[in-house]
Every structure is written in structure tokens, then in C-alpha cells.
PDB file of C-alpha atoms in Angstrom:
ATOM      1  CA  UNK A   1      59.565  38.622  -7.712  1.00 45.00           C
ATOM      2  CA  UNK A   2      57.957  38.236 -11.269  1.00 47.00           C
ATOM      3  CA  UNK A   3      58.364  34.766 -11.372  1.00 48.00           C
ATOM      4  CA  UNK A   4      56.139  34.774  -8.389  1.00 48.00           C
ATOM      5  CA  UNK A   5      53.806  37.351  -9.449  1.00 47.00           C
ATOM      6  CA  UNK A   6      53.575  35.286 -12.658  1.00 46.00           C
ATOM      7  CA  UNK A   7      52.403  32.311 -10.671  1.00 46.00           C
ATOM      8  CA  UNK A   8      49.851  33.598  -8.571  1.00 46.00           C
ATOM      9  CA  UNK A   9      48.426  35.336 -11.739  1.00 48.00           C
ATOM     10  CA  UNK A  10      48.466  31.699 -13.287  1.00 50.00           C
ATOM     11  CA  UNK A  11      47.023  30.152 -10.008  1.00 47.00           C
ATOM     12  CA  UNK A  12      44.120  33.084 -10.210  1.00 50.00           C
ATOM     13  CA  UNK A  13      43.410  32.045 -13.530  1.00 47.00           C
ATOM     14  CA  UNK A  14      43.236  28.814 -12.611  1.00 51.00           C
ATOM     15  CA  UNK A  15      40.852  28.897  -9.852  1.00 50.00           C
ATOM     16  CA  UNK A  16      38.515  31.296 -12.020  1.00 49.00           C
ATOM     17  CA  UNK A  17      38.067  28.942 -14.918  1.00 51.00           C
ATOM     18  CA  UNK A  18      37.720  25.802 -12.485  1.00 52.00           C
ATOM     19  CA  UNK A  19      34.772  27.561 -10.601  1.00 50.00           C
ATOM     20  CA  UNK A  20      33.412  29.630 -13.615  1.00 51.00           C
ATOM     21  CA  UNK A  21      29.758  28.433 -15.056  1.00 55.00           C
ATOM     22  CA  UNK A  22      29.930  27.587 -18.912  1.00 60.00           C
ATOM     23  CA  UNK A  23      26.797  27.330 -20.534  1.00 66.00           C
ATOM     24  CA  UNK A  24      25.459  24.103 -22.482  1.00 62.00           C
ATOM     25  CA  UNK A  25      25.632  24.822 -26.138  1.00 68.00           C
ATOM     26  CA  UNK A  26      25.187  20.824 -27.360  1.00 69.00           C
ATOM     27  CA  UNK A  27      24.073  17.781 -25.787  1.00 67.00           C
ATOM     28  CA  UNK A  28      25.036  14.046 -26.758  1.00 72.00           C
ATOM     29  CA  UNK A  29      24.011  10.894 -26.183  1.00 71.00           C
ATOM     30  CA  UNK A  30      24.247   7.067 -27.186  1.00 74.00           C
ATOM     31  CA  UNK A  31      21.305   4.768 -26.895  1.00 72.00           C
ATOM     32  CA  UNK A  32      22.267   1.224 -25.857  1.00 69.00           C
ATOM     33  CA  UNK A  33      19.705  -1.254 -26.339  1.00 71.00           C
ATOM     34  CA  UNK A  34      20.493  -4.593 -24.032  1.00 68.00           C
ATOM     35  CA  UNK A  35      19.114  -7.588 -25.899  1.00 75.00           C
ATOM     36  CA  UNK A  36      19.267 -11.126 -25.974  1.00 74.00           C
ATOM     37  CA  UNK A  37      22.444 -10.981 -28.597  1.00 75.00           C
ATOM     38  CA  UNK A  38      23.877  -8.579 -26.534  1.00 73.00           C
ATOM     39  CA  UNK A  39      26.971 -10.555 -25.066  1.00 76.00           C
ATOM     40  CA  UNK A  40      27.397 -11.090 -20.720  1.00 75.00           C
ATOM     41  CA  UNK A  41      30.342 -10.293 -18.744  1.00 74.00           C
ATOM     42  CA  UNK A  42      30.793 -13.941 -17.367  1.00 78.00           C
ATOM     43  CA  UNK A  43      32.973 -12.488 -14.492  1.00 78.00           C
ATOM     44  CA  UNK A  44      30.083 -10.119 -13.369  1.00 76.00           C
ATOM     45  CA  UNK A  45      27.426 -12.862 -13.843  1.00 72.00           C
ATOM     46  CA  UNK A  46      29.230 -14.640 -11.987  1.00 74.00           C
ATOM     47  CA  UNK A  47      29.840 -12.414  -9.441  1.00 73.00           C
ATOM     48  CA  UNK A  48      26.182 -11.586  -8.646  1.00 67.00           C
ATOM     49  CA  UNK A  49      25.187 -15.154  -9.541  1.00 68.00           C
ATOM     50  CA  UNK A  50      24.717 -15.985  -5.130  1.00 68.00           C
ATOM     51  CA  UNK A  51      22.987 -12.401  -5.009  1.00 64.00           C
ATOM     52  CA  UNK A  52      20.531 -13.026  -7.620  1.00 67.00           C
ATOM     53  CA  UNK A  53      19.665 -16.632  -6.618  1.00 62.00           C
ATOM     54  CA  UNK A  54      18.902 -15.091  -2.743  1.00 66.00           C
ATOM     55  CA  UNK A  55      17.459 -12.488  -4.065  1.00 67.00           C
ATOM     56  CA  UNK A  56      14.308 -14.750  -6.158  1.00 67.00           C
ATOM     57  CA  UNK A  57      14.669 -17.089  -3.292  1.00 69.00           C
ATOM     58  CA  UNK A  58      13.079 -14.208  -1.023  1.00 81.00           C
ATOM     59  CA  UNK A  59      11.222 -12.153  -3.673  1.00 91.00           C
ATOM     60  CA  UNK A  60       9.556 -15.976  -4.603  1.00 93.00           C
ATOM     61  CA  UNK A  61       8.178 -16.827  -1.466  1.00 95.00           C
ATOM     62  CA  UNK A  62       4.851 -17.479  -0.875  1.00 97.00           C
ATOM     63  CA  UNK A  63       3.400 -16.023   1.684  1.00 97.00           C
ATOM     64  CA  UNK A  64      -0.973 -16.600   0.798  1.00 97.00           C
ATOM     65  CA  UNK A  65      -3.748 -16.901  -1.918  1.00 97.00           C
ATOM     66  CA  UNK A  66      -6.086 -14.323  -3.568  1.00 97.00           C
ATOM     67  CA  UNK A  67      -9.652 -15.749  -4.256  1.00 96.00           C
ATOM     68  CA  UNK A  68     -10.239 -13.038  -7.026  1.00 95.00           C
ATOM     69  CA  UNK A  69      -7.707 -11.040  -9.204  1.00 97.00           C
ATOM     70  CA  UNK A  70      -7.523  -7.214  -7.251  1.00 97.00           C
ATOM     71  CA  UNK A  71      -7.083  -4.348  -9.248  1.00 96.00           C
ATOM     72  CA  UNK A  72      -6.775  -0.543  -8.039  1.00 96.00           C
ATOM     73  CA  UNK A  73      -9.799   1.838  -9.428  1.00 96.00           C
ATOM     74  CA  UNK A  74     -11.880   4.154  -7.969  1.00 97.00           C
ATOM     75  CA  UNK A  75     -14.082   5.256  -6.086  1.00 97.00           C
ATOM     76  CA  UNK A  76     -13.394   1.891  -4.194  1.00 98.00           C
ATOM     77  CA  UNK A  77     -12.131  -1.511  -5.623  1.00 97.00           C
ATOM     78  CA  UNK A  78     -10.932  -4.663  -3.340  1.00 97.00           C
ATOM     79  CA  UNK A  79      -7.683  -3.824  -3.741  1.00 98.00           C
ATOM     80  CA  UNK A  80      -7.738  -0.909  -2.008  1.00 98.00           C
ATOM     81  CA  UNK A  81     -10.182  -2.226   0.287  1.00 98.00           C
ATOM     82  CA  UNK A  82      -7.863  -4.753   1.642  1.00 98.00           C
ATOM     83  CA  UNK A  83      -4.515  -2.137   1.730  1.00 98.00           C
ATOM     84  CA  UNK A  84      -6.822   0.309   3.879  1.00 98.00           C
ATOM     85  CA  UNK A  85      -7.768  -2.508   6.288  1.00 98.00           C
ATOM     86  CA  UNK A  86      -4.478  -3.921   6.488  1.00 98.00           C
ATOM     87  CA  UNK A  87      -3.221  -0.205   7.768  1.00 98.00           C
ATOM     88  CA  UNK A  88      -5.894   0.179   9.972  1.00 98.00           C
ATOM     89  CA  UNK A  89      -5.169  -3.411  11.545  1.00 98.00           C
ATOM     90  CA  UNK A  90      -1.581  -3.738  11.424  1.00 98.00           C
ATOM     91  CA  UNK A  91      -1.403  -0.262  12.747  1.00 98.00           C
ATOM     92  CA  UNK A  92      -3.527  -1.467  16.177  1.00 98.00           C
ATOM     93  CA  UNK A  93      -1.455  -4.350  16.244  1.00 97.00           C
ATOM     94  CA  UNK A  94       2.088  -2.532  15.971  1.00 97.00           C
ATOM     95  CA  UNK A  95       0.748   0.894  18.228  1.00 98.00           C
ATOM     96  CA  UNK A  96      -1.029  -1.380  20.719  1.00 97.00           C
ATOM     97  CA  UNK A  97      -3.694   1.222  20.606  1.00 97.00           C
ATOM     98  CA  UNK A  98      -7.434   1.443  18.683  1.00 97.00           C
ATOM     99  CA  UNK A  99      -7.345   2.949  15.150  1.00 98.00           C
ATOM    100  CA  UNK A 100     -10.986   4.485  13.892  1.00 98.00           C
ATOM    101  CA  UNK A 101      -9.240   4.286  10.194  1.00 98.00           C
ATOM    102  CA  UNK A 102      -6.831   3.178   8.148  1.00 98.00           C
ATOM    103  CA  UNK A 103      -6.292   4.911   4.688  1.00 98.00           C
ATOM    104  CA  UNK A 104      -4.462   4.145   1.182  1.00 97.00           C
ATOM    105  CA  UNK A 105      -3.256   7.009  -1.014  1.00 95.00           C
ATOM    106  CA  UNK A 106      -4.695   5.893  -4.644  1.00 95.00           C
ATOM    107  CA  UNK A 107      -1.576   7.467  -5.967  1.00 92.00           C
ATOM    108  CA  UNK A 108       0.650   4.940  -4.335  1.00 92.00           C
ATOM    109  CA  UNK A 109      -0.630   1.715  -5.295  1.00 95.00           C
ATOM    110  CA  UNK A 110       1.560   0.681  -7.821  1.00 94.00           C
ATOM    111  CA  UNK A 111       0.527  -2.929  -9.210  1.00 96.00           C
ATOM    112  CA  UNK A 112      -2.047  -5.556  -8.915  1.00 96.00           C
ATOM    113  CA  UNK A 113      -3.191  -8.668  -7.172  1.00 97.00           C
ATOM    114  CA  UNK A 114      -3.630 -11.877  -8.806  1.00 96.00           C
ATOM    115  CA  UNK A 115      -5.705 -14.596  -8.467  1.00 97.00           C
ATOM    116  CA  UNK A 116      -3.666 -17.445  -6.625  1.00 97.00           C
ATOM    117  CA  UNK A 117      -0.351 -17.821  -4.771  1.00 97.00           C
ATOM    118  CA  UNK A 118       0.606 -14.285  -3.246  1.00 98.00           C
ATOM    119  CA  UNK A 119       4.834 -13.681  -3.143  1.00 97.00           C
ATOM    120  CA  UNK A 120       6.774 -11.607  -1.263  1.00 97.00           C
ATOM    121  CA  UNK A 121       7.559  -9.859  -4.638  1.00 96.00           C
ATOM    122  CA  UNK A 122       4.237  -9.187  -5.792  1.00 96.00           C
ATOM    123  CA  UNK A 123       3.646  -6.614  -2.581  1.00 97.00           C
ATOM    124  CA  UNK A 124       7.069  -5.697  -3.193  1.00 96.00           C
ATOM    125  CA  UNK A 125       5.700  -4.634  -6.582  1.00 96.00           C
ATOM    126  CA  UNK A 126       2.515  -3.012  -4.944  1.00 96.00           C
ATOM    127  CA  UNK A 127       4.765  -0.832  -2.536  1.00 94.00           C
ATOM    128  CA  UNK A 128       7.472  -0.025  -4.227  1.00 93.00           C
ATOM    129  CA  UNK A 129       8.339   2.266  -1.584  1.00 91.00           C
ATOM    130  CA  UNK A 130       9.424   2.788   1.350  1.00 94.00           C
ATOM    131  CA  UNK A 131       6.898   4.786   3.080  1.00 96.00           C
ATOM    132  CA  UNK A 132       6.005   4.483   6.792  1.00 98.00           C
ATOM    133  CA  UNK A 133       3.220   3.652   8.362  1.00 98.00           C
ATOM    134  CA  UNK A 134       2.000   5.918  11.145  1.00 98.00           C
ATOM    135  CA  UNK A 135      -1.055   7.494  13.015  1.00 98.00           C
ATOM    136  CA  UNK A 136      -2.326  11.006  13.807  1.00 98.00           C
ATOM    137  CA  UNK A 137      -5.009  11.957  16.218  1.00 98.00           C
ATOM    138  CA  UNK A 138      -6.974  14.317  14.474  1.00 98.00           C
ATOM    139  CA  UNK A 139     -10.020  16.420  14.810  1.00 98.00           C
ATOM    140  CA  UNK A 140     -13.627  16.185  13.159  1.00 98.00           C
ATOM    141  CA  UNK A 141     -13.348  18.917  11.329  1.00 98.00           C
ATOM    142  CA  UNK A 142      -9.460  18.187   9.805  1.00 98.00           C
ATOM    143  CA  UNK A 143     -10.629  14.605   8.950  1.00 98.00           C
ATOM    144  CA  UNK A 144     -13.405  16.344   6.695  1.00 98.00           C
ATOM    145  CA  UNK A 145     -10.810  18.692   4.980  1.00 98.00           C
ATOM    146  CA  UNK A 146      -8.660  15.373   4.366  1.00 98.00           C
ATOM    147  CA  UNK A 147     -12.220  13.300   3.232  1.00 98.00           C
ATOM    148  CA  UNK A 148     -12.823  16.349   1.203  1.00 98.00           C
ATOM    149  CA  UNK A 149      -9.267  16.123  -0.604  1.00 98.00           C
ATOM    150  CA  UNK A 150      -9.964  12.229  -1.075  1.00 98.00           C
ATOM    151  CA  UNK A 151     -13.243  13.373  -2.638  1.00 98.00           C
ATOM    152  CA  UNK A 152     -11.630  15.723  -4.817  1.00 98.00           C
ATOM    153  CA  UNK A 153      -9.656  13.498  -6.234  1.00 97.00           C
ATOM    154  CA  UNK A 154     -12.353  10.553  -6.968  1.00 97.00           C
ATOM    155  CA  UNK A 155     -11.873   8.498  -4.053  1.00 97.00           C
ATOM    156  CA  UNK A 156      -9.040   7.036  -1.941  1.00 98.00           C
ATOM    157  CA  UNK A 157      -9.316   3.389  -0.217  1.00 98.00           C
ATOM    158  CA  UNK A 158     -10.371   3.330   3.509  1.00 98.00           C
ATOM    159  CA  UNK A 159     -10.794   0.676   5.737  1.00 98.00           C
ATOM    160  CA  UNK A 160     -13.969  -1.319   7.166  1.00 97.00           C
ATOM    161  CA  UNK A 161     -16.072   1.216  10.021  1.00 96.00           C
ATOM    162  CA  UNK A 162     -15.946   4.524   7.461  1.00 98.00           C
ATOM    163  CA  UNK A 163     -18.101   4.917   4.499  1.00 98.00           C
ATOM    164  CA  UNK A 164     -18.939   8.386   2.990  1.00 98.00           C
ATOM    165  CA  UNK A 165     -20.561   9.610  -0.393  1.00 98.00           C
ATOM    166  CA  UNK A 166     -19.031  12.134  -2.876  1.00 98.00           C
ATOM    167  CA  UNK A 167     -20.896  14.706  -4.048  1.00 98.00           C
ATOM    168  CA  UNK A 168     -19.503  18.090  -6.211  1.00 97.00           C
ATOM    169  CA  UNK A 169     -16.140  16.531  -5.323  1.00 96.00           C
ATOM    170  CA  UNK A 170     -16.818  16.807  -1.385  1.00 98.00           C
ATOM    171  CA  UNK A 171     -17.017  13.853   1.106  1.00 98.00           C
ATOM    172  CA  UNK A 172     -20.973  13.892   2.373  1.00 98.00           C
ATOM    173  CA  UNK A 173     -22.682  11.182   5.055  1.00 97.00           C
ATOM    174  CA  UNK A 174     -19.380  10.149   6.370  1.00 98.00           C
ATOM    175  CA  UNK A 175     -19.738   7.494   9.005  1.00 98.00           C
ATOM    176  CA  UNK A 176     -17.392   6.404  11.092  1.00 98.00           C
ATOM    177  CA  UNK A 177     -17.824   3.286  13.474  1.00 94.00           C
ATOM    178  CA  UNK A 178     -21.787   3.503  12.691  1.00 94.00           C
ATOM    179  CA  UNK A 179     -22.042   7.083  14.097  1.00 97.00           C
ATOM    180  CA  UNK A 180     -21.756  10.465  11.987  1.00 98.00           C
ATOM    181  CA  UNK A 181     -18.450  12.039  11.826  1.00 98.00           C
ATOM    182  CA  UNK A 182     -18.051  14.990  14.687  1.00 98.00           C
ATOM    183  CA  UNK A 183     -16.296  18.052  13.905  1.00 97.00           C
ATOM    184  CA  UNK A 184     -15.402  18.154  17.388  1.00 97.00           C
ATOM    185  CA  UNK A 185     -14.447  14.762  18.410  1.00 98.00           C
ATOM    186  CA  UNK A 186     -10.689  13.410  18.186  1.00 98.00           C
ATOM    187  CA  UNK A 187     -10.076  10.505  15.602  1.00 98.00           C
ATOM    188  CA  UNK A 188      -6.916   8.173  15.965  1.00 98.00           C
ATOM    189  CA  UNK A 189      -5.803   7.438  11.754  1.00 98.00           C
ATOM    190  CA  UNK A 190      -3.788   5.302  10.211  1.00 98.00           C
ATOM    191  CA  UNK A 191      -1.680   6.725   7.395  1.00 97.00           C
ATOM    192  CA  UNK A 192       1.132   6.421   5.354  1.00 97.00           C
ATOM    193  CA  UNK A 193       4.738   9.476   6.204  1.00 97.00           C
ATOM    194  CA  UNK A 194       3.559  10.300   2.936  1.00 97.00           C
ATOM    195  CA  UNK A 195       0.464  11.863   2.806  1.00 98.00           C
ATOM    196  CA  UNK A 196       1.115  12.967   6.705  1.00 98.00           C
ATOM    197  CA  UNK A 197       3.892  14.987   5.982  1.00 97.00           C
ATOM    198  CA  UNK A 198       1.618  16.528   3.635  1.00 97.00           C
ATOM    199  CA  UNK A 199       1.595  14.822   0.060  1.00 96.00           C
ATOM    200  CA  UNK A 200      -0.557  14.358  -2.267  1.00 95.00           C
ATOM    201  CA  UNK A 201      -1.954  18.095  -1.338  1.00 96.00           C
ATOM    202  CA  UNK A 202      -2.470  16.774   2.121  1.00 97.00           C
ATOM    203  CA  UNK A 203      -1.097  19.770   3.564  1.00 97.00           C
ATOM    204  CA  UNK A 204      -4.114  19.966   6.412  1.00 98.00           C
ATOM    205  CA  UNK A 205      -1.833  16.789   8.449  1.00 98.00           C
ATOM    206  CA  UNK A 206       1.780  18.181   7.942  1.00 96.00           C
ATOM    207  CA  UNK A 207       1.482  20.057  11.231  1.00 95.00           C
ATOM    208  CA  UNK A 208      -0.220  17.477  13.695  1.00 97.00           C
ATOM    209  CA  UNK A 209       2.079  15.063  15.424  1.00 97.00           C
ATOM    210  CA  UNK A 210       3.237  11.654  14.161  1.00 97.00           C
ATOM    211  CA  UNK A 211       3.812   8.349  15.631  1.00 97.00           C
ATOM    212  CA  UNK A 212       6.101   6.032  13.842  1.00 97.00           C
ATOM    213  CA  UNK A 213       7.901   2.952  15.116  1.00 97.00           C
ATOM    214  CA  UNK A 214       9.419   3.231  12.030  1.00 97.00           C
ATOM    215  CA  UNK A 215       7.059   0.156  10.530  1.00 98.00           C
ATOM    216  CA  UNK A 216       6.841   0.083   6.536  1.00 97.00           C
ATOM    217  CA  UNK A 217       3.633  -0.028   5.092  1.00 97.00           C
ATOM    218  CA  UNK A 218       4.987  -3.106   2.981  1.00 97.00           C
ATOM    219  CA  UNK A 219       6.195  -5.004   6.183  1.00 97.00           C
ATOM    220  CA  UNK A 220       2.531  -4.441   7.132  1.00 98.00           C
ATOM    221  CA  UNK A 221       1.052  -5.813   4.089  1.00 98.00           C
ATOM    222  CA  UNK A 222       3.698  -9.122   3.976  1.00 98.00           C
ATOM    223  CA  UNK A 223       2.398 -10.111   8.131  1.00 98.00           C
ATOM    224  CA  UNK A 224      -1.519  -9.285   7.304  1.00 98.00           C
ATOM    225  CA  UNK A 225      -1.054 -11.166   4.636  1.00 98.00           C
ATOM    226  CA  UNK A 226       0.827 -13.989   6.296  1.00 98.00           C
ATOM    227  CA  UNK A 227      -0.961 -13.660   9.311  1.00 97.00           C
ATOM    228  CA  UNK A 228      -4.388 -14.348   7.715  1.00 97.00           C
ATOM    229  CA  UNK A 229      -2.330 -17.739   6.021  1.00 97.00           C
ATOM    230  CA  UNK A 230      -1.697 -18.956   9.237  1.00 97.00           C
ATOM    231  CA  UNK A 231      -5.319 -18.772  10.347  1.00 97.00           C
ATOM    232  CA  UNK A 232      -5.989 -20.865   6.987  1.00 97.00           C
ATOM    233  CA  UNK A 233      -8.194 -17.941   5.144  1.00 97.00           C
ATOM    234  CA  UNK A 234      -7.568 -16.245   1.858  1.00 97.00           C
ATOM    235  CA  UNK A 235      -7.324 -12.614   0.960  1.00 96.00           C
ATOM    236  CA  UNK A 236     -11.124 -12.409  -0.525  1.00 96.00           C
ATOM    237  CA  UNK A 237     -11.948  -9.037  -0.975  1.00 96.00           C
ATOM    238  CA  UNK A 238     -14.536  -7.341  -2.565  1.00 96.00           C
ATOM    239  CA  UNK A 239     -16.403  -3.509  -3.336  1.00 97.00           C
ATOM    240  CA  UNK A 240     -18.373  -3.227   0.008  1.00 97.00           C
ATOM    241  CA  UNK A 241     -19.901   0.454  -1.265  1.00 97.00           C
ATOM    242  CA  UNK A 242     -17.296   2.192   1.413  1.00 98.00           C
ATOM    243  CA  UNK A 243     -17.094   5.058  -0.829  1.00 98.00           C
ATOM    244  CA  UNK A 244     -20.202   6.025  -3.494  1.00 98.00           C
ATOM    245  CA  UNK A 245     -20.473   8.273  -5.479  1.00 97.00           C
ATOM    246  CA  UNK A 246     -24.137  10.589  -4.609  1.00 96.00           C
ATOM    247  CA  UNK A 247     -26.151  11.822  -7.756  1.00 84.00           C
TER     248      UNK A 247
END
């Protein structure tokens, strides 16, 4: 009987210090630099050797050509101008539907285009992620609120059919399609899960609907980008005053 008593008091003690918190007195950590002289595991290079070589075999391809060297700024740049088209495009294509505008989040353009051959890995490096690409009917007055929060933050890239001005940080003479935006009218936009699920403060589209055929928005970018090198042209893209800033 005390033998037993003697092990539940053990097993007690046990459990207690297994699910008790200790707090973190010291911290300590090794850097490890990996350099040239740094020595390989042959075995593991070996291993990976078919992975890696399929791997730049893909991420090499070339899939077009860049007339001009694109570069993210803001309030517009031809970067972002060809990103926003591509959504707006890709997303009539894949929905089978029309799109009034696409859009870019600034915050998720990650790299560059160069001038010349365009590979797989280079939009690979401009999406790094893998966000989908999906469209919202929205009203007037919600597209505002979102052209306002683009504003705000100095300008985000949107596709050909919408300019707009910035003034005190709010979007002003927005045009969509040649005709004034309408607070009242229903807009069909392209967007990334991202901001429509409400990042990037873009909490005025978390509640209204999605659709998403699950297409990434770097899928998108490889076939407009491929589809426009089997019709022989270039990605050419220039500042087209989409967004301005108003004194």
C-alpha cells in the first residue's frame, strides 16, 4: 500500500514538472557562416544533385523579352502597370466574365524586371507568394473607400480603363472605362486573396464574396507573359499617368 502510494506520488510529480512553465533566464546561440571553404557533404550533394538540375531547368526557362528594365515605384511605374493589366486580363480569361479592373498591392511586388530574356524564375522572384487571384463585385461607393486606401498609401498599380488623381491622400477624378466612378453602380475587380480577405488595411472587401478557381497570381503572370510571346510582342510597358498625383 505505500509502495503504491509512493508511486503515484512519484507519477504526480512527474506529470507536474513535465507540464509546468519554466521561465527563460539565458539564451544561446552559435552563428555558422557557410562559405566557400566551408566543406560539402558529397552524399547530400549528391543526393539533391537531379533536384537541383530540374529545378534551374524550370526556374531557367524563358518564357519572353522586356523592351525596358521595370522597376516598382509609385504613384505608378511600368511595372506595376503591366502586373495590374495582367490581373485584369488573365482574370477575364480564367472567369470567362468582363473585369472593369485589375489591381496590384504595391506591398507585394517583390523584385524587378529586366531588360531582355524574361524566366520563369524572375516572376517567381516577383511573386514570391502564393496568393490567389480572384474577383469581387463591388459597389461605387466601396471601390472609393478601397481607391481612398490606395491613395493613402501613395498609390497602388491598376490596370488600363481606371485612372484617378490623389489629393490630401484621397483618390479624386476616378474614371473608370471613360465614365466617372458611380457610388451606386456595381464594379466586377480583379484582386489578389490578399488584400480581399482584408490585408493591407483592406478591411472594406473582407466581407463581400469571392470567386477563386484557385488561379495564382504568378500562374497568371507566367501565361500573359507567354501568351503575348506567342503573338511575337514584347512586354513594353511604360508610366501612362493612370495614377497622378493633384497639387
Amino acid at each position: 500500500m505505500n509502495r503504491s502510494f509512493f508511486l503515484f506520488c512519484t507519477l504526480i510529480v512527474c506529470i507536474s514538472s513535465c507540464t509546468s512553465t519554466q521561465p527563460v533566464t539565458t539564451v544561446q546561440y552559435k552563428d555558422y557562416r557557410i562559405e566557400r571553404s566551408v566543406r560539402s557533404d558529397t552524399a547530400i550533394v549528391s543526393l539533391l544533385a537531379p533536384y537541383g538540375a530540374a529545378l534551374n531547368e524550370s526556374m531557367n526557362k524563358v518564357i519572353g523579352f522586356s523592351n525596358n528594365q521595370l522597376s516598382a515605384k509609385q504613384p505608378e511605374s511600368g511595372l506595376g502597370n503591366f502586373m495590374a493589366d495582367c490581373m485584369r486580363i488573365m482574370a477575364e480569361k480564367k472567369f470567362g466574365r468582363k473585369v472593369d479592373a485589375g489591381f496590384m498591392n504595391q506591398g507585394g511586388i517583390r523584385s524587378y524586371i529586366p531588360k531582355g530574356n524574361i524566366t520563369v524564375g524572375r516572376i517567381f522572384e516577383l511573386m514570391p507568394f502564393d496568393n490567389l487571384l480572384v474577383l469581387q463585385e463591388v459597389k461605387g461607393a466601396v471601390l472609393q473607400q478601397f481607391l481612398d486606401k490606395m491613395a493613402s498609401d501613395g498609390g497602388w498599380p491598376v490596370s488600363a480603363g481606371l485612372t484617378m488623381g490623389i489629393q490630401d491622400k484621397k483618390a479624386v477624378n476616378v474614371q473608370i472605362n471613360g465614365k466617372p466612378l458611380d457610388i451606386a453602380a456595381v464594379y466586377v475587380i480583379a484582386n489578389s486573396d490578399y488584400v480581399a480577405n482584408g490585408g493591407s488595411d483592406c478591411e472594406m472587401l473582407r466581407r463581400i464574396p469571392q470567386q477563386n478557381k484557385g488561379y495564382l497570381m504568378r500562374d497568371a503572370l507566367i501565361d500573359f507573359v507567354s501568351d503575348l510571346t506567342r503573338q511575337g510582342k514584347p512586354l513594353d510597358y511604360h508610366i501612362e499617368n493612370r495614377v497622378v498625383h493633384v497639387n
